[in-house]
Amino acid sequence: MVSKLAKRPVSENIVELVERKGIGHPDSIADGIAEAVSRSLCQLYLDEVGEILHHNVDQNEVSGGQSETWFGGGKIIDLPYIILLGRAVEDATFQDRKLRLPVRSEAVKAARSYLKENFHDSKLAQESGFNIEDCIVDVRMGKGSQDLIRNYQRQARRCPPNHQICKPANDTSLGVGYAPFTDTERLTYAMERFIRNEAPKHGLDAVGKDIKVMASRYKDEIHIIIACAIISPRVSDPYEYHSIIEQLKALCMQKAHDILGYNVEISINQADDLSSDDPGDYYLTLSGLSMENGDDGSVGRGNRVNGLITPFRPMSTEAAAGKNPVTHIGKLYNVLASQIASRIANEAGEEILEVQVKLLSQIGSPIDLPAIASVELITQDDNNYHKWNGRAWDITNESLSSIEELTGQIVKGSIALF
Amino acid sequence: MVSKLAKRPVSENIVELVERKGIGHPDSIADGIAEAVSRSLCQLYLDEVGEILHHNVDQNEVSGGQSETWFGGGKIIDLPYIILLGRAVEDATFQDRKLRLPVRSEAVKAARSYLKENFHDSKLAQESGFNIEDCIVDVRMGKGSQDLIRNYQRQARRCPPNHQICKPANDTSLGVGYAPFTDTERLTYAMERFIRNEAPKHGLDAVGKDIKVMASRYKDEIHIIIACAIISPRVSDPYEYHSIIEQLKALCMQKAHDILGYNVEISINQADDLSSDDPGDYYLTLSGLSMENGDDGSVGRGNRVNGLITPFRPMSTEAAAGKNPVTHIGKLYNVLASQIASRIANEAGEEILEVQVKLLSQIGSPIDLPAIASVELITQDDNNYHKWNGRAWDITNESLSSIEELTGQIVKGSIALF
Amino acid sequence: MVSKLAKRPVSENIVELVERKGIGHPDSIADGIAEAVSRSLCQLYLDEVGEILHHNVDQNEVSGGQSETWFGGGKIIDLPYIILLGRAVEDATFQDRKLRLPVRSEAVKAARSYLKENFHDSKLAQESGFNIEDCIVDVRMGKGSQDLIRNYQRQARRCPPNHQICKPANDTSLGVGYAPFTDTERLTYAMERFIRNEAPKHGLDAVGKDIKVMASRYKDEIHIIIACAIISPRVSDPYEYHSIIEQLKALCMQKAHDILGYNVEISINQADDLSSDDPGDYYLTLSGLSMENGDDGSVGRGNRVNGLITPFRPMSTEAAAGKNPVTHIGKLYNVLASQIASRIANEAGEEILEVQVKLLSQIGSPIDLPAIASVELITQDDNNYHKWNGRAWDITNESLSSIEELTGQIVKGSIALF
Amino acid sequence: MVSKLAKRPVSENIVELVERKGIGHPDSIADGIAEAVSRSLCQLYLDEVGEILHHNVDQNEVSGGQSETWFGGGKIIDLPYIILLGRAVEDATFQDRKLRLPVRSEAVKAARSYLKENFHDSKLAQESGFNIEDCIVDVRMGKGSQDLIRNYQRQARRCPPNHQICKPANDTSLGVGYAPFTDTERLTYAMERFIRNEAPKHGLDAVGKDIKVMASRYKDEIHIIIACAIISPRVSDPYEYHSIIEQLKALCMQKAHDILGYNVEISINQADDLSSDDPGDYYLTLSGLSMENGDDGSVGRGNRVNGLITPFRPMSTEAAAGKNPVTHIGKLYNVLASQIASRIANEAGEEILEVQVKLLSQIGSPIDLPAIASVELITQDDNNYHKWNGRAWDITNESLSSIEELTGQIVKGSIALF
């Protein structure tokens, strides 16, 4: 159902607030690991039994270590501890052979690989004495409820005759999406990636990968607050620290202007006490990751599937990372709702100011037949509404009918989830 | 700042969606344990050193067990495993004595006590062979980052002269609140409590405490979907199961009508396959808790501080349970924003249709001086807006200036957080 | 084979050394838990499938907590942590039904029950604030090697025709036993039990259950060195502590004289510094158990199956506690060798000065057909040797042929193993 | 005190039994890790505070994984899980600076390095898909009892005036040693090393490192029973397996003859069922280590400090590996007693048939002043006894007075302990 959205666009609200936890934030690390584990299990299942079996591995915990840092160096007192929890089917029958699938063993390897691929840096390991591979990765995954496994295996019961897609929704659950991004959202999203990818290229190799960007807009003034772990072995004293922050700030100011065409205010590492000589008054880490020192992370407490936290937008609290990409509605519908909103917004360009998509599943019904599919539009004017009304609905239906393609894309890793 | 909220009230939207995870849901158990642990640590700190020291224990995980159930009984194959993570200061100096505080030991005891107080049932333990005290409760809490401890101990740096409150905000973080509840919200909230407290009194002692209520409203039709763990030793066969569900449904229908004055549609345990003889096709548990069988829980993934999940309302993704109640803005501001909204709505009665409150902190500033305090009103008409505009602001300021009282109330347990 | 033992009896050696770790010693707690778990699994298997399935649960670890004690009280900083490891079959088929057996869940319950039965003391729990049930009991038992399970299930391959007993030995392994006990051994064994059972009856309720007795004999002088955890809430100051030790010493002196008919030297808690006021210089514990404070325990590192550690006697290093009592030779042969030695010694009285029994199994052969069965005798004179030679062999054969009775006795708990 | 040993030499007993668990046996892996961790902590302490602080890390557990193997390959279902327990001081003051020492972090690194150095094989990792570095290494080391730390720090209280060595014994504990090795002992010890080092050089690269050698001698016939994990990816079928075993047996026969000058009987992998096609009937592993599949290991349950288990010799049950090498008598005295016995035996050559050394410490006395030092000799004849009596005592005293040199040698790793 398509309807008018009876409010002004988010970008016209007086106050706006947007956050992105970078990939090195402990909550994002938890998400990243969860999704890496799920993808590796999918691959294992496909290889061994030809189809993805039931699993939900969205329950790991990143329990931060303890470090001591000073200008020029530091040491790890306690290693970060990561425990993989959740569920995965481990007994299967394939072509009359009974199989035991190495789900826990694969999970640990996938988690370690994820850390290595994203955070390993031989040079830094040598300078700091801490290697990301030193993290303790433990696993206590269970087998899953027979109930949920059963539902997973079942054909949808409420399936209309001749309906093509038979996988039933695993739960009564909601997916939401919106488009287009406001300036504040675009900037927040871009800024984390910019710092992560570009800071080192500008000689700022002391800038770590744990980057949190929070943007608030009051009327038309955007204020970007960045918290960014600085790598202690690469900063010799408070002056150098200060200089790095100033250079980073200048870079970010320029980038923001490039993106928006106007200036924003930027603050970096506000909790620092620049009058102090004490390294404890600066955001120093050995590894560029706050999880080395007391910062914990959980799946599903960071970014939503579009990469942002937007408290004033409709949001699902579902954790998507680590859920099975076959029947888990909290994963599929959030991704799909975002995609639908984006497609409509992209196609319509400036004629549509805001699209909100809501998909509500019904447990047991085929995954492409939501209980509610609502598309709400804020258009430039009524003409535009009538122009896009039907097309929006078509896009929605097309997307729903190809929902099963998401699974493959998720397994391949071509869909970002946090 | 008070302003008009430029949209129609949530209750007038075409679609509304509200969820409440009952106290027996694994995510709520994780929240409940986190908060019980935090409160017991607060008490320990107050007893031993006279003030609440730094801690954030919002990182436990409830890793579900494995059970096998059948009509008339069942068995626990693997016990639920609960691991307490997070941070708490354990070394302190008080009156020149160095103290080691038993933070991990207290945490485990608090977690066990919470489970016992809320879920112990001697009679059921005997019938089922499973005692809630059998759960494995492990602990690996660390000491916390020196950085955050330091900020915790510091006086607010951006404190105006003669300002009374000196505790600085621990983070740049947001609190949101709204009032009043819509019909759908009121009903969702009330229904979980009703089933939990009243079902046994109506002879339905097979109804467990793991109750999830999801309500969707389409135009003016509310549909309540309830998932409710049924206690297998107390149900002899599918017929009795069916009868219990029907009785429960009738009770809930009546209750809904009592609350709202009109009828709603109610579905209970939709995933059941009533045509089946296989106990695996019913939502059976030994203990009335799905965590006995593969359902995991995490802090902060369930209800928001007002007890609901409302994806179409502004929501914070912050986990409140388990955070320290002295400087943790994600906890204090979410509670406070809800309270401010409720006070305004209660005072104004029908003249105000909707209040939204947003409080954004600034790291290092005193906790009663938010960077942004925004109150948005939808009033019956413009007169009402001008009437309540100033008063709303006064209530906000009064609430902010007494923010420190929240701490004591939270420690006492008189503020619900999930 | 029976032969003469070409040495003088142990009691005539110049130096003798004997040790007993009391049931409250961490190594004995590890043994006690291992055996309690094995026995409960045996019962579970018997109840569910009518026979004892493969398991070896001799791998738990008792990782001590941390406490702080002072005269008059103390506190537990970190709880003792006990992890149950090892192996047990959990999937079985019985009467064509596939069963999943709750081996881990039973193991945890058995471990907790063992602690409660042996160390719970409500009064002490109240005085000390520490309850033995507060210990963390975790479990990570695996399924066991298919190989060993297979061997367990197999009929003995090297079984002679019409041989009755078909269970094959699980390993090439040795059992040793000796009799009679020397004075030093008798005294060591008796003294720990005496203190544990009698001290409280003599008003010494500050004497804990963690009692280690080490006896050395040099020529004909026996020196008993006792380490005994004192319960801090029950001792108000060093004077009272001193007085308790003196009273305990007097009791033990008397007991030793009662047993042996002559005096021995006794030292208690030698590491104490009686000149100090510092509670840290005394052996104080809240619970009477050193595992509350940094003392760890492992299965198989304490007493041998006869309850003693006797480094100058033949000893097996096999851990018996926790091993399966059906095919595990390290368990069965050590018990049996002790029993054979005792039977021979008891029957012969003073005519036999020393009996040593050695049984060596052969993997795959029936458990009652050892590769080597050696009985060595030291008799008063050659006549006695010829008199008892044949009878000793008969006793050995009778014992071997009834080896399967051991299993039931072990499951019932009527055979001590440490 | 030196005395005659009133028995015939072990080599003249009718039955003799000797065992060696190779370095790849799970118990030896536990020992090896414990000692590697202790050594790395010693080095950390020396580097950071100039002296070795208190620790005992003899409590790790190697909890075996689960694998499935077949001729030509296999897979790891569950990874081996190793948990490091025990105690180590982590807070220290050095030159007025308070230090937190990264004991847990170092422990994990040391354990991983030990595994890598001893068992890593890139080629095998590629063939098998299992890398020794995949093992999960977890750590939960505590701080240690204040009591024991205190005793560790104390000067010996029972120290004679002007005595040089002031470190007090940590416990009343016993060390035993003997020399020379019998033929059976020499052969057992040599055989494990031979197989481990030489089998691959003879083309038998399917022979794993988990090698257990048990030798029994009955009169003058020695029977060597070898259990040796075979690497499944390197054996294509039962025929090849059989051929490998036969080649290995021939090699070992030859080696035994080289060592002893006469033939012995050798059996390898007796539990195999060579008539079977089922890989489960053979001792196959992916990695050459049984810990991959259900075999667990504990510190102190394998070889004694001389590398052998000799149940008919005097033996200490103390675990040496992982104990601190400064005050731990169970470690120092066992090493020293072996060294003393060897020195005497080496010097005397054939004139002494057997030396037994027993050292008993007294808690609180300097470590070089044992309560009992007993040297017992079996000599060719009385003349030899009188000849060597005095020299044996001198060697004992020289060794005791240089006991502190052991510490450095142990830290360097130049003394084998298992």
mmCIF file of N, CA, C and O in Angstrom, chain B residues 151-181:
data_model
loop_
_atom_site.group_PDB
_atom_site.id
_atom_site.type_symbol
_atom_site.label_atom_id
_atom_site.label_comp_id
_atom_site.label_asym_id
_atom_site.label_seq_id
_atom_site.Cartn_x
_atom_site.Cartn_y
_atom_site.Cartn_z
ATOM 1 N N ASN B 151 37.504 9.817 33.174
ATOM 2 C CA ASN B 151 36.443 10.770 32.865
ATOM 3 C C ASN B 151 35.361 10.713 33.935
ATOM 4 O O ASN B 151 34.821 11.722 34.360
ATOM 5 N N TYR B 152 35.091 9.484 34.380
ATOM 6 C CA TYR B 152 34.079 9.287 35.414
ATOM 7 C C TYR B 152 34.439 10.068 36.667
ATOM 8 O O TYR B 152 33.599 10.687 37.319
ATOM 9 N N GLN B 153 35.738 10.042 36.999
ATOM 10 C CA GLN B 153 36.167 10.658 38.252
ATOM 11 C C GLN B 153 36.283 12.171 38.153
ATOM 12 O O GLN B 153 36.267 12.877 39.144
ATOM 13 N N ARG B 154 36.430 12.643 36.905
ATOM 14 C CA ARG B 154 36.694 14.045 36.728
ATOM 15 C C ARG B 154 35.487 14.897 37.060
ATOM 16 O O ARG B 154 34.351 14.499 36.883
ATOM 17 N N GLN B 155 35.748 16.103 37.464
ATOM 18 C CA GLN B 155 34.722 17.120 37.473
ATOM 19 C C GLN B 155 34.469 17.495 36.014
ATOM 20 O O GLN B 155 35.363 17.398 35.181
ATOM 21 N N ALA B 156 33.261 17.906 35.761
ATOM 22 C CA ALA B 156 32.958 18.375 34.415
ATOM 23 C C ALA B 156 33.894 19.528 34.082
ATOM 24 O O ALA B 156 34.098 20.421 34.896
ATOM 25 N N ARG B 157 34.497 19.453 32.900
ATOM 26 C CA ARG B 157 35.432 20.516 32.554
ATOM 27 C C ARG B 157 34.739 21.764 32.042
ATOM 28 O O ARG B 157 35.199 22.868 32.218
ATOM 29 N N ARG B 158 33.600 21.540 31.396
ATOM 30 C CA ARG B 158 32.901 22.681 30.805
ATOM 31 C C ARG B 158 31.818 23.212 31.749
ATOM 32 O O ARG B 158 30.746 23.600 31.328
ATOM 33 N N CYS B 159 32.150 23.221 33.020
ATOM 34 C CA CYS B 159 31.173 23.565 34.035
ATOM 35 C C CYS B 159 31.115 25.085 34.237
ATOM 36 O O CYS B 159 32.136 25.713 34.490
ATOM 37 N N PRO B 160 29.948 25.696 34.117
ATOM 38 C CA PRO B 160 29.853 27.141 34.352
ATOM 39 C C PRO B 160 30.179 27.457 35.814
ATOM 40 O O PRO B 160 30.070 26.585 36.679
ATOM 41 N N PRO B 161 30.554 28.698 36.115
ATOM 42 C CA PRO B 161 30.875 29.067 37.502
ATOM 43 C C PRO B 161 29.677 28.805 38.413
ATOM 44 O O PRO B 161 28.538 29.040 38.029
ATOM 45 N N ASN B 162 29.949 28.315 39.589
ATOM 46 C CA ASN B 162 28.929 28.082 40.617
ATOM 47 C C ASN B 162 27.872 27.046 40.234
ATOM 48 O O ASN B 162 26.847 26.923 40.898
ATOM 49 N N HIS B 163 28.128 26.327 39.168
ATOM 50 C CA HIS B 163 27.150 25.314 38.778
ATOM 51 C C HIS B 163 27.149 24.189 39.819
ATOM 52 O O HIS B 163 28.192 23.770 40.297
ATOM 53 N N GLN B 164 25.939 23.748 40.164
ATOM 54 C CA GLN B 164 25.808 22.777 41.257
ATOM 55 C C GLN B 164 26.278 21.367 40.886
ATOM 56 O O GLN B 164 26.934 20.699 41.647
ATOM 57 N N ILE B 165 25.868 20.928 39.706
ATOM 58 C CA ILE B 165 26.098 19.531 39.346
ATOM 59 C C ILE B 165 27.390 19.425 38.554
ATOM 60 O O ILE B 165 27.563 20.105 37.547
ATOM 61 N N CYS B 166 28.285 18.623 39.020
ATOM 62 C CA CYS B 166 29.609 18.601 38.410
ATOM 63 C C CYS B 166 29.954 17.309 37.685
ATOM 64 O O CYS B 166 31.004 17.223 37.061
ATOM 65 N N LYS B 167 29.094 16.321 37.795
ATOM 66 C CA LYS B 167 29.411 15.083 37.087
ATOM 67 C C LYS B 167 29.340 15.335 35.590
ATOM 68 O O LYS B 167 28.341 15.876 35.097
ATOM 69 N N PRO B 168 30.363 14.959 34.851
ATOM 70 C CA PRO B 168 30.323 15.203 33.415
ATOM 71 C C PRO B 168 29.677 14.040 32.661
ATOM 72 O O PRO B 168 29.802 12.886 33.057
ATOM 73 N N ALA B 169 29.024 14.358 31.580
ATOM 74 C CA ALA B 169 28.472 13.325 30.709
ATOM 75 C C ALA B 169 29.608 12.433 30.210
ATOM 76 O O ALA B 169 30.698 12.926 29.901
ATOM 77 N N ASN B 170 29.348 11.147 30.137
ATOM 78 C CA ASN B 170 30.410 10.201 29.760
ATOM 79 C C ASN B 170 30.596 10.097 28.272
ATOM 80 O O ASN B 170 31.508 9.456 27.798
ATOM 81 N N ASP B 171 29.683 10.679 27.515
ATOM 82 C CA ASP B 171 29.687 10.412 26.079
ATOM 83 C C ASP B 171 28.791 11.436 25.394
ATOM 84 O O ASP B 171 28.007 12.116 26.046
ATOM 85 N N THR B 172 28.940 11.543 24.105
ATOM 86 C CA THR B 172 27.965 12.290 23.319
ATOM 87 C C THR B 172 26.852 11.322 22.983
ATOM 88 O O THR B 172 27.051 10.381 22.227
ATOM 89 N N SER B 173 25.714 11.531 23.574
ATOM 90 C CA SER B 173 24.697 10.501 23.485
ATOM 91 C C SER B 173 23.316 11.125 23.563
ATOM 92 O O SER B 173 23.147 12.259 24.002
ATOM 93 N N LEU B 174 22.331 10.372 23.157
ATOM 94 C CA LEU B 174 20.993 10.910 22.977
ATOM 95 C C LEU B 174 19.984 10.181 23.844
ATOM 96 O O LEU B 174 20.026 8.968 23.977
ATOM 97 N N GLY B 175 19.059 10.937 24.414
ATOM 98 C CA GLY B 175 17.898 10.337 25.051
ATOM 99 C C GLY B 175 16.636 10.830 24.373
ATOM 100 O O GLY B 175 16.532 12.005 24.017
ATOM 101 N N VAL B 176 15.703 9.901 24.168
ATOM 102 C CA VAL B 176 14.435 10.315 23.556
ATOM 103 C C VAL B 176 13.272 9.775 24.378
ATOM 104 O O VAL B 176 13.367 8.718 25.014
ATOM 105 N N GLY B 177 12.183 10.525 24.351
ATOM 106 C CA GLY B 177 10.987 10.066 25.054
ATOM 107 C C GLY B 177 9.769 10.629 24.368
ATOM 108 O O GLY B 177 9.857 11.589 23.603
ATOM 109 N N TYR B 178 8.656 9.986 24.622
ATOM 110 C CA TYR B 178 7.415 10.497 24.032
ATOM 111 C C TYR B 178 6.255 10.157 24.956
ATOM 112 O O TYR B 178 6.359 9.284 25.813
ATOM 113 N N ALA B 179 5.164 10.852 24.756
ATOM 114 C CA ALA B 179 3.949 10.583 25.510
ATOM 115 C C ALA B 179 2.813 11.257 24.770
ATOM 116 O O ALA B 179 3.053 12.154 23.950
ATOM 117 N N PRO B 180 1.562 10.925 24.993
ATOM 118 C CA PRO B 180 1.158 9.730 25.746
ATOM 119 C C PRO B 180 1.261 8.500 24.853
ATOM 120 O O PRO B 180 1.516 8.605 23.660
ATOM 121 N N PHE B 181 1.042 7.340 25.454
ATOM 122 C CA PHE B 181 0.974 6.094 24.693
ATOM 123 C C PHE B 181 -0.286 6.111 23.828
ATOM 124 O O PHE B 181 -1.336 6.612 24.247
#
